[in-house]
Short mmCIF file of C-alpha atoms and ligand atoms in Angstrom, two decimals:
data_model
loop_
_atom_site.label_atom_id
_atom_site.label_comp_id
_atom_site.label_asym_id
_atom_site.label_seq_id
_atom_site.Cartn_x
_atom_site.Cartn_y
_atom_site.Cartn_z
CA MET F 186 0.17 0.24 -0.17
CA LYS F 187 0.99 3.63 -0.68
CA VAL F 188 0.83 5.85 2.26
CA MET F 189 0.95 9.58 2.39
CA VAL F 190 2.41 12.06 5.00
CA VAL F 191 1.26 15.16 5.68
CA GLY F 192 3.64 17.47 7.29
CA GLY F 193 7.36 18.34 7.61
CA GLY F 194 9.31 17.96 10.95
CA GLY F 195 10.83 16.21 12.79
CA ARG F 196 7.34 14.82 14.57
CA GLU F 197 6.71 13.40 11.22
CA HIS F 198 9.96 12.14 10.21
CA ALA F 199 9.72 10.05 13.81
CA ILE F 200 6.04 8.53 12.38
CA ILE F 201 7.10 7.59 9.00
CA LYS F 202 10.25 5.93 10.56
CA LYS F 203 7.60 3.92 12.60
CA LEU F 204 5.46 3.53 9.97
CA LYS F 205 8.39 1.94 7.88
CA GLU F 206 8.43 -1.49 10.47
CA ASN F 207 5.15 -2.14 8.87
CA LYS F 208 5.78 -4.78 5.89
CA GLU F 209 2.14 -4.15 3.82
CA ILE F 210 3.26 -0.61 3.32
CA GLU F 211 5.31 -0.29 0.12
CA LYS F 212 6.01 3.32 -0.39
CA ILE F 213 5.63 6.15 1.80
CA TYR F 214 5.43 9.95 0.64
CA ALA F 215 5.65 12.92 2.91
CA LEU F 216 4.25 16.39 2.08
CA PRO F 217 6.35 18.53 1.97
CA GLY F 218 8.67 16.15 4.13
CA ASN F 219 11.97 17.81 4.04
CA GLY F 220 15.65 16.32 2.48
CA GLY F 221 16.63 15.11 5.95
CA MET F 222 14.07 12.35 5.55
CA ALA F 223 14.45 11.54 1.82
CA ASP F 224 16.16 8.11 2.78
CA ASP F 225 12.58 7.12 4.75
CA ALA F 226 10.27 8.55 2.37
CA GLU F 227 9.55 10.33 -1.05
CA CYS F 228 9.56 13.90 -0.29
CA VAL F 229 7.21 15.81 -2.42
CA ALA F 230 6.85 19.11 -2.42
CA ILE F 231 3.36 20.13 -1.70
CA GLY F 232 2.95 22.61 1.45
CA ALA F 233 0.77 21.22 4.37
CA LYS F 234 -2.01 24.02 4.29
CA ASP F 235 -2.11 23.53 0.39
CA ILE F 236 -5.20 21.18 0.67
CA PRO F 237 -6.32 20.92 -2.57
CA ALA F 238 -3.24 19.76 -4.07
CA ILE F 239 -2.71 17.34 -1.09
CA VAL F 240 -6.34 16.05 -2.63
CA GLU F 241 -5.26 16.33 -6.09
CA PHE F 242 -1.84 14.14 -5.08
CA ALA F 243 -3.52 11.35 -3.25
CA LYS F 244 -6.27 10.64 -6.35
CA SER F 245 -3.56 10.62 -8.61
CA ASN F 246 -0.96 8.23 -6.97
CA ASP F 247 -3.61 5.55 -5.55
CA ILE F 248 -2.66 6.53 -1.87
CA GLY F 249 -4.21 3.88 0.07
CA PHE F 250 -4.16 5.95 3.94
CA ALA F 251 -3.67 9.14 4.90
CA VAL F 252 -1.46 10.96 7.98
CA VAL F 253 -1.95 14.12 8.32
CA ALA F 254 0.01 15.39 11.26
CA PRO F 255 0.13 18.94 11.75
CA ASP F 256 -2.72 21.15 12.96
CA ASP F 257 -3.08 23.57 10.31
CA PRO F 258 -4.09 21.26 7.27
CA LEU F 259 -6.49 19.62 10.06
CA VAL F 260 -8.33 22.82 11.50
CA LEU F 261 -8.43 23.17 7.23
CA GLY F 262 -10.31 20.45 6.54
CA ALA F 263 -7.85 18.31 4.90
CA VAL F 264 -9.22 14.84 6.37
CA ASP F 265 -12.62 15.96 5.25
CA GLU F 266 -11.61 16.31 1.89
CA LEU F 267 -9.34 12.96 1.61
CA SER F 268 -12.19 11.02 3.31
CA LYS F 269 -14.70 12.38 0.28
CA LEU F 270 -12.48 10.29 -1.89
CA GLY F 271 -12.83 7.44 -0.15
CA ILE F 272 -9.31 7.28 1.42
CA PRO F 273 -9.21 6.22 5.18
CA CYS F 274 -7.27 8.62 6.91
CA PHE F 275 -5.73 8.98 10.62
CA GLY F 276 -6.32 12.61 11.72
CA PRO F 277 -9.77 13.99 13.24
CA GLU F 278 -12.24 15.82 11.12
CA LYS F 279 -11.92 19.60 10.63
CA LYS F 280 -15.40 19.39 13.28
CA ALA F 281 -13.25 17.72 15.62
CA ALA F 282 -10.02 20.00 15.19
CA ILE F 283 -11.65 22.74 16.21
CA ILE F 284 -10.66 21.32 19.78
CA GLU F 285 -7.31 22.70 19.09
CA GLY F 286 -8.29 25.11 16.69
CA SER F 287 -10.33 27.42 19.05
CA LYS F 288 -9.01 27.96 22.90
CA VAL F 289 -12.52 29.18 23.23
CA PHE F 290 -14.21 26.00 21.96
CA SER F 291 -11.87 24.33 24.35
CA LYS F 292 -12.74 25.94 27.10
CA ASN F 293 -16.68 26.26 26.77
CA LEU F 294 -16.56 22.51 26.22
CA MET F 295 -14.27 21.93 29.43
CA LYS F 296 -16.74 23.59 31.30
CA LYS F 297 -20.06 22.58 30.05
CA TYR F 298 -18.49 18.78 30.65
CA GLY F 299 -17.14 19.22 34.29
CA ILE F 300 -13.44 19.04 32.74
CA PRO F 301 -10.98 20.29 34.90
CA THR F 302 -9.14 23.17 33.54
CA ALA F 303 -7.97 26.79 34.94
CA ALA F 304 -11.23 29.24 35.35
CA TYR F 305 -11.16 31.83 32.57
CA GLU F 306 -13.46 34.88 30.65
CA VAL F 307 -13.73 35.36 27.10
CA PHE F 308 -13.94 38.54 25.51
CA ASP F 309 -13.99 39.76 21.77
CA ASP F 310 -13.93 43.51 22.51
CA ALA F 311 -10.56 45.05 23.61
CA GLU F 312 -12.18 47.60 26.08
CA LYS F 313 -14.07 44.99 28.09
CA ALA F 314 -10.86 42.74 28.43
CA LEU F 315 -8.81 45.49 29.72
CA ALA F 316 -11.60 46.68 31.91
CA TYR F 317 -11.40 43.40 32.97
CA LEU F 318 -7.70 42.84 33.51
CA ALA F 319 -8.02 46.34 35.37
CA ASP F 320 -8.83 44.58 38.98
CA ALA F 321 -7.98 40.72 37.93
CA PRO F 322 -5.97 38.50 39.53
CA ILE F 323 -2.03 38.87 38.68
CA PRO F 324 -0.11 36.33 37.12
CA THR F 325 -2.50 35.67 34.82
CA VAL F 326 -2.78 34.04 31.48
CA ILE F 327 -4.22 35.51 27.97
CA LYS F 328 -4.90 33.25 24.90
CA ALA F 329 -5.76 34.12 21.86
CA ASP F 330 -8.71 31.97 20.52
CA GLY F 331 -7.21 30.70 17.06
CA LEU F 332 -4.01 29.15 16.11
CA ALA F 333 -0.82 31.11 16.34
CA LEU F 334 2.05 28.82 14.88
CA GLY F 335 2.60 27.95 19.41
CA LYS F 336 2.80 31.75 20.44
CA GLY F 337 -0.72 32.69 21.23
CA VAL F 338 -0.06 32.30 25.11
CA ILE F 339 1.11 35.32 26.74
CA ILE F 340 1.72 34.95 30.79
CA ALA F 341 1.55 37.93 32.42
CA MET F 342 3.35 38.28 35.86
CA THR F 343 2.10 41.90 35.68
CA ARG F 344 -0.66 44.17 35.10
CA ASP F 345 0.83 46.22 32.35
CA GLU F 346 2.04 43.16 30.57
CA ALA F 347 -1.48 41.58 30.76
CA PHE F 348 -2.82 44.99 29.10
CA ASP F 349 0.24 44.67 26.44
CA ALA F 350 -1.00 41.43 25.52
CA VAL F 351 -4.59 42.14 25.01
CA LYS F 352 -3.38 45.11 23.34
CA SER F 353 -0.82 43.41 21.15
CA ILE F 354 -3.48 40.38 20.18
CA MET F 355 -6.16 42.75 19.70
CA GLN F 356 -5.53 45.58 18.67
CA ASP F 357 -2.19 45.34 16.60
CA LYS F 358 -3.57 41.84 15.45
CA ALA F 359 -0.38 40.06 16.22
CA PHE F 360 -1.71 37.01 15.33
CA GLY F 361 -4.42 38.07 12.82
CA GLU F 362 -7.48 36.94 12.85
CA SER F 363 -6.75 34.09 15.62
CA GLY F 364 -6.88 37.59 18.02
CA ASN F 365 -10.45 38.01 17.14
CA GLN F 366 -11.67 36.71 20.52
CA ILE F 367 -9.25 36.03 23.44
CA VAL F 368 -9.56 33.96 26.70
CA ILE F 369 -7.91 34.93 29.96
CA GLU F 370 -7.38 32.79 32.33
CA GLU F 371 -6.46 31.82 35.87
CA PHE F 372 -2.34 31.28 36.69
CA LEU F 373 -2.14 27.64 37.24
CA GLU F 374 1.26 26.30 39.48
CA GLY F 375 2.54 22.78 38.96
CA PRO F 376 4.81 20.13 36.94
CA GLU F 377 3.54 20.06 33.09
CA VAL F 378 2.66 16.67 31.32
CA SER F 379 2.09 15.73 27.97
CA VAL F 380 -0.24 12.90 27.11
CA LEU F 381 -0.77 11.51 23.95
CA SER F 382 -3.79 9.59 23.10
CA PHE F 383 -5.13 7.24 20.76
CA THR F 384 -9.11 7.38 20.02
CA ASP F 385 -11.49 5.75 17.68
CA GLY F 386 -13.52 7.88 19.48
CA LYS F 387 -14.65 5.26 21.54
CA THR F 388 -12.02 3.44 23.42
CA VAL F 389 -9.33 6.00 24.37
CA VAL F 390 -6.17 4.64 24.90
CA PRO F 391 -3.38 6.74 26.64
CA MET F 392 0.43 6.40 24.94
CA ILE F 393 3.45 6.99 27.36
CA SER F 394 3.44 10.09 29.22
CA SER F 395 6.37 12.88 28.04
CA MET F 396 7.63 16.34 29.28
CA ASP F 397 8.68 18.89 27.04
CA HIS F 398 11.37 21.42 27.44
CA LYS F 399 9.90 24.80 25.66
CA ARG F 400 12.22 27.44 26.93
CA ALA F 401 14.91 27.91 24.65
CA LYS F 402 17.96 27.93 27.33
CA ASP F 403 19.07 25.65 30.56
CA ASN F 404 16.86 26.03 33.40
CA ASP F 405 13.77 26.90 31.69
CA GLU F 406 15.18 30.57 30.88
CA GLY F 407 14.90 32.20 27.79
CA LEU F 408 12.53 32.43 25.12
CA ASN F 409 9.53 30.21 24.52
CA THR F 410 10.10 27.58 21.61
CA GLY F 411 8.71 24.88 19.88
CA GLY F 412 10.62 22.85 21.96
CA MET F 413 14.18 22.22 22.86
CA GLY F 414 14.02 18.29 24.05
CA THR F 415 11.65 15.92 25.70
CA ILE F 416 11.51 12.71 28.02
CA ALA F 417 9.49 10.10 28.15
CA PRO F 418 8.07 8.49 30.97
CA ASN F 419 7.47 11.83 32.76
CA PRO F 420 7.85 10.97 36.76
CA TYR F 421 5.34 13.13 38.01
CA TYR F 422 2.79 11.03 35.82
CA THR F 423 2.14 8.38 38.55
CA PRO F 424 -0.20 5.59 38.44
CA GLU F 425 -2.30 7.83 40.65
CA VAL F 426 -2.30 10.79 38.36
CA ALA F 427 -3.18 8.30 35.55
CA GLU F 428 -6.25 7.25 36.92
CA ARG F 429 -7.69 10.37 37.53
CA CYS F 430 -6.66 11.66 34.12
CA THR F 431 -8.57 8.64 32.61
CA LYS F 432 -11.70 9.12 34.80
CA GLU F 433 -12.01 13.31 34.71
CA ILE F 434 -10.35 14.13 31.77
CA PHE F 435 -9.79 11.47 28.99
CA LEU F 436 -12.88 9.80 28.60
CA PRO F 437 -14.96 13.02 29.42
CA THR F 438 -13.34 14.71 26.47
CA VAL F 439 -14.04 11.93 24.31
CA ASN F 440 -17.19 11.85 26.10
CA ALA F 441 -18.09 16.00 25.08
CA MET F 442 -16.69 15.76 21.47
CA ASN F 443 -19.45 12.81 20.60
CA ALA F 444 -22.16 14.46 22.87
CA GLU F 445 -21.31 17.73 20.60
CA GLY F 446 -21.84 15.45 17.15
CA ARG F 447 -17.65 16.35 16.85
CA THR F 448 -16.35 12.50 17.32
CA PHE F 449 -12.69 12.30 17.44
CA LYS F 450 -10.83 9.75 15.61
CA GLY F 451 -7.14 10.32 15.78
CA CYS F 452 -4.17 11.57 18.17
CA LEU F 453 -5.88 13.62 20.84
CA TYR F 454 -2.86 15.32 22.91
CA PHE F 455 -3.70 16.03 26.68
CA GLY F 456 -1.45 19.35 27.97
CA LEU F 457 -1.84 18.60 31.76
CA MET F 458 -0.67 20.76 34.54
CA ILE F 459 -0.34 19.09 37.93
CA THR F 460 -2.12 21.39 40.60
CA LYS F 461 -2.40 20.87 44.27
CA ASN F 462 -5.39 20.21 43.43
CA GLY F 463 -5.44 17.71 40.68
CA PRO F 464 -4.78 17.49 37.13
CA LYS F 465 -6.14 20.27 34.77
CA VAL F 466 -6.05 20.80 31.16
CA ILE F 467 -3.41 23.45 29.72
CA GLU F 468 -4.69 22.60 26.60
CA TYR F 469 -6.13 20.34 23.78
CA ASN F 470 -4.21 19.63 20.29
CA CYS F 471 -5.78 17.60 17.57
CA ARG F 472 -2.50 15.84 16.57
CA PHE F 473 0.69 14.27 18.01
CA GLY F 474 2.64 16.72 19.98
CA ASP F 475 6.18 18.04 18.44
CA PRO F 476 8.82 17.25 20.16
CA GLU F 477 6.85 14.91 22.17
CA THR F 478 5.99 12.62 19.62
CA GLN F 479 10.20 11.78 19.29
CA VAL F 480 10.12 10.35 22.44
CA VAL F 481 6.71 8.66 22.59
CA LEU F 482 7.13 6.55 19.20
CA PRO F 483 10.27 4.95 19.57
CA LEU F 484 8.79 3.42 23.25
CA LEU F 485 5.92 1.75 21.16
CA GLU F 486 6.25 -1.68 20.56
CA SER F 487 3.19 -2.35 18.37
CA ASP F 488 2.71 -1.83 15.12
CA LEU F 489 1.64 2.14 14.30
CA PHE F 490 -0.25 1.62 11.03
CA GLU F 491 -2.24 -1.20 12.86
CA ILE F 492 -2.74 1.22 15.50
CA MET F 493 -3.42 4.42 12.60
CA LYS F 494 -6.26 1.57 10.59
CA SER F 495 -7.76 0.26 13.69
CA VAL F 496 -8.10 4.37 14.41
CA ALA F 497 -9.69 4.91 11.22
CA ALA F 498 -11.67 2.07 11.27
CA GLY F 499 -12.99 2.53 14.62
CA THR F 500 -11.84 -0.65 15.46
CA LEU F 501 -9.32 0.11 18.54
CA SER F 502 -10.90 -1.71 21.61
CA GLU F 503 -9.76 -4.54 19.80
CA GLU F 504 -5.85 -3.21 19.00
CA GLN F 505 -3.06 -4.32 21.30
CA VAL F 506 -0.95 -1.27 22.02
CA LYS F 507 2.43 -1.87 23.97
CA PHE F 508 4.60 0.65 25.27
CA SER F 509 7.97 -0.48 26.13
CA GLU F 510 9.40 -0.15 29.66
CA LYS F 511 12.12 1.69 28.62
CA SER F 512 12.80 5.56 29.13
CA ALA F 513 13.77 8.09 26.18
CA CYS F 514 15.42 11.11 25.93
CA CYS F 515 15.23 13.47 22.80
CA VAL F 516 17.30 16.67 22.44
CA VAL F 517 17.07 19.25 19.70
CA MET F 518 19.86 20.79 17.93
CA ALA F 519 18.82 23.86 16.78
CA SER F 520 20.48 27.05 14.83
CA ASP F 521 22.04 29.18 17.51
CA GLY F 522 19.99 32.50 17.66
CA TYR F 523 16.52 30.19 17.19
CA PRO F 524 13.52 30.94 17.80
CA VAL F 525 14.54 35.17 16.69
CA LYS F 526 17.44 35.43 14.42
CA TYR F 527 19.92 32.53 13.57
CA GLN F 528 21.50 31.88 10.22
CA SER F 529 21.16 28.58 8.02
CA GLY F 530 22.91 26.67 4.63
CA PHE F 531 25.07 24.65 7.04
CA GLU F 532 26.54 21.12 5.97
CA ILE F 533 25.08 18.59 8.45
CA THR F 534 27.26 15.38 9.20
CA MET F 535 25.25 12.59 11.17
CA PRO F 536 25.02 9.21 11.82
CA LYS F 537 22.89 6.90 9.49
CA ASP F 538 22.07 4.24 12.14
CA LYS F 539 20.76 6.36 14.42
CA ASN F 540 17.06 7.89 15.60
CA ILE F 541 17.57 11.29 14.46
CA TYR F 542 14.30 13.06 13.36
CA VAL F 543 15.27 15.91 10.71
CA ALA F 544 13.15 19.14 11.50
CA GLY F 545 15.04 21.88 9.46
CA ALA F 546 17.49 20.59 6.76
CA LYS F 547 17.14 20.56 2.61
CA LEU F 548 19.21 18.51 0.03
CA ALA F 549 21.49 20.85 -1.83
CA ASP F 550 24.24 18.66 -4.64
CA GLY F 551 23.72 15.56 -2.55
CA LYS F 552 24.65 17.95 0.76
CA LEU F 553 22.07 17.76 4.07
CA LEU F 554 22.33 21.52 4.79
CA THR F 555 20.18 23.36 7.77
CA ALA F 556 17.39 25.21 6.88
CA GLY F 557 15.34 26.00 9.70
CA GLY F 558 15.35 26.84 13.49
CA ARG F 559 14.89 23.55 15.23
CA VAL F 560 17.26 21.25 12.83
CA LEU F 561 16.93 17.82 14.65
CA GLY F 562 15.96 15.74 17.38
CA VAL F 563 18.45 13.30 18.66
CA THR F 564 16.65 10.16 20.48
CA GLU F 565 18.14 7.76 22.19
CA THR F 566 16.43 4.83 24.50
CA ALA F 567 17.36 2.79 27.68
CA ASP F 568 16.52 1.11 30.35
CA THR F 569 16.31 3.93 32.92
CA LEU F 570 15.98 7.58 32.25
CA ALA F 571 19.36 8.68 33.66
CA ASP F 572 21.25 6.53 30.67
CA ALA F 573 18.62 7.53 27.64
CA ILE F 574 19.40 10.89 28.91
CA ALA F 575 23.37 9.89 28.69
CA LYS F 576 23.24 8.17 25.41
CA ALA F 577 21.42 10.91 23.70
CA TYR F 578 24.19 13.81 24.60
CA GLU F 579 26.93 11.12 23.67
CA THR F 580 25.43 11.03 20.64
CA VAL F 581 24.51 14.43 19.60
CA LYS F 582 28.43 15.23 19.89
CA THR F 583 28.88 12.57 16.93
CA VAL F 584 26.35 14.96 14.53
CA ASN F 585 27.96 18.55 13.29
CA PHE F 586 27.02 21.40 11.61
CA GLU F 587 28.02 24.87 11.90
CA ASN F 588 25.84 27.24 14.35
CA ALA F 589 24.97 24.15 16.04
CA TYR F 590 22.62 24.98 19.69
CA TYR F 591 21.01 22.49 22.11
CA ARG F 592 20.26 22.57 25.98
CA ASN F 593 22.42 20.59 27.77
CA ASP F 594 19.62 19.92 30.52
CA ILE F 595 17.14 17.92 29.01
CA GLY F 596 15.64 15.64 31.76
CA LYS F 597 17.78 17.15 34.51
CA LYS F 598 14.33 18.42 36.49
CA ALA F 599 12.91 14.78 35.80
CA LEU F 600 15.65 12.95 37.03
CA GLU F 601 15.61 15.32 40.41
CA VAL F 602 12.07 14.18 41.29
P1 AMP R 261 0.75 26.21 24.34
O1 AMP R 261 1.51 27.48 24.01
O2 AMP R 261 -1.06 26.13 25.12
O3 AMP R 261 1.49 25.50 24.43
O4 AMP R 261 1.13 27.29 26.28
C1 AMP R 261 2.21 27.51 26.40
C2 AMP R 261 2.67 27.10 28.32
O5 AMP R 261 2.09 28.58 28.63
C3 AMP R 261 1.93 25.73 28.33
O6 AMP R 261 2.73 24.79 28.37
C4 AMP R 261 2.19 26.23 29.87
O7 AMP R 261 3.55 26.19 30.31
C5 AMP R 261 2.07 27.51 29.82
N1 AMP R 261 0.23 27.87 30.44
C6 AMP R 261 -0.75 28.18 29.76
N2 AMP R 261 -1.90 28.25 30.23
C7 AMP R 261 -1.46 28.57 31.25
C8 AMP R 261 -2.19 28.52 32.63
N3 AMP R 261 -3.28 28.77 32.64
N4 AMP R 261 -1.34 28.36 33.67
C9 AMP R 261 0.24 28.67 33.96
N5 AMP R 261 0.81 28.18 32.61
C10 AMP R 261 -0.11 28.55 31.60
N1 LIG R 262 5.10 20.03 22.10
C1 LIG R 262 3.73 20.88 22.52
C2 LIG R 262 3.24 20.89 21.14
O1 LIG R 262 3.16 20.00 19.98
O2 LIG R 262 2.17 21.53 21.00
#
């Protein structure tokens, strides 16, 4: 069978490498993919947001299954269009992808169905939001309603920062139409846990838990990034926490989406904070996390393609989903200066036989060159988290490109738990 994976980053590379373990798959296309995954998939120069071109490609290339990985095409309805052609897909339809596409939708869903989350107010008028903030508790959190490349969340530590955030999102339109509405919510504290889950709308199977490292610099300093590294499993996600999450968050969310006529099929991502009052939802994503996927999938012992097919067919309850007892660590190697300003075009040399997931690279004259902020993620697994971290940093030393930057403390906090 020919399989198409929409997307082009490290997450998609991890999905593709895992799919390759299935013998039924004869060919994988990545749209657009990147030069660093050319050994694993045929990259096709079609952007992940170009739905008509994606559909046309699927039609004319006899695609038997599609995996739509990034948020944008899911929110734009790529799965709906591919399904119309009769192509089975892994990923939610547009009406379910709204759980990530609109924070106002997801907050209202949680309120309606009693799913634990930060208290909040919604505003579509900047003056009213500013008036509310004049005596709201500080710190506070301001979120643009729509997709904003992961930058639409502002943690305001002072009242002035909160005012500035509202002005920037609603008046200066820093995130365009995504800022027509905002959510202002209670600031929560506690360790964060990412839990990705497979669901066909009836059964929900949480994957192994993980921990992202979003800040650019060691000790969680510097700017927010798309993620500088991950570890799995997350030590804060104890069996007791897991049980509460399943009962209070995972099942109620899947049931709520069904009750709204928005059945979610695909990977539902729960961004959780373990507060002193129990686990609460910080955010939902309608897709695999990046770089969480780069530690979760290497620990998956079952066949990813079989699971994806059963999610699409609605038969997930019959599927075995087994994770290894091991731990994993992914260290992201970025271009120095990311997430602000950085140079690209440097040659990358790296070992071929490792779990290295390439995100920002291109092929030119047979050479692999850096072509993005986050260039690649190096993942290692081991019996203990300490060993996985040590191995990942050993492998990082064997990867070379000019201007490489990475954090030196991925997993350090987890080891101290
Ligand atoms: P997001 O861009 O939605 O992933 O959010 C970015 C980060 O903002 C999260 O990972 C949290 O660290 C933080 N955050 C979001 N909402 C809250 C909240 N209500 N309280 C404290 N931190 C938050
Ligand atoms: N790692 C966070 C995300 O994928 O949104």
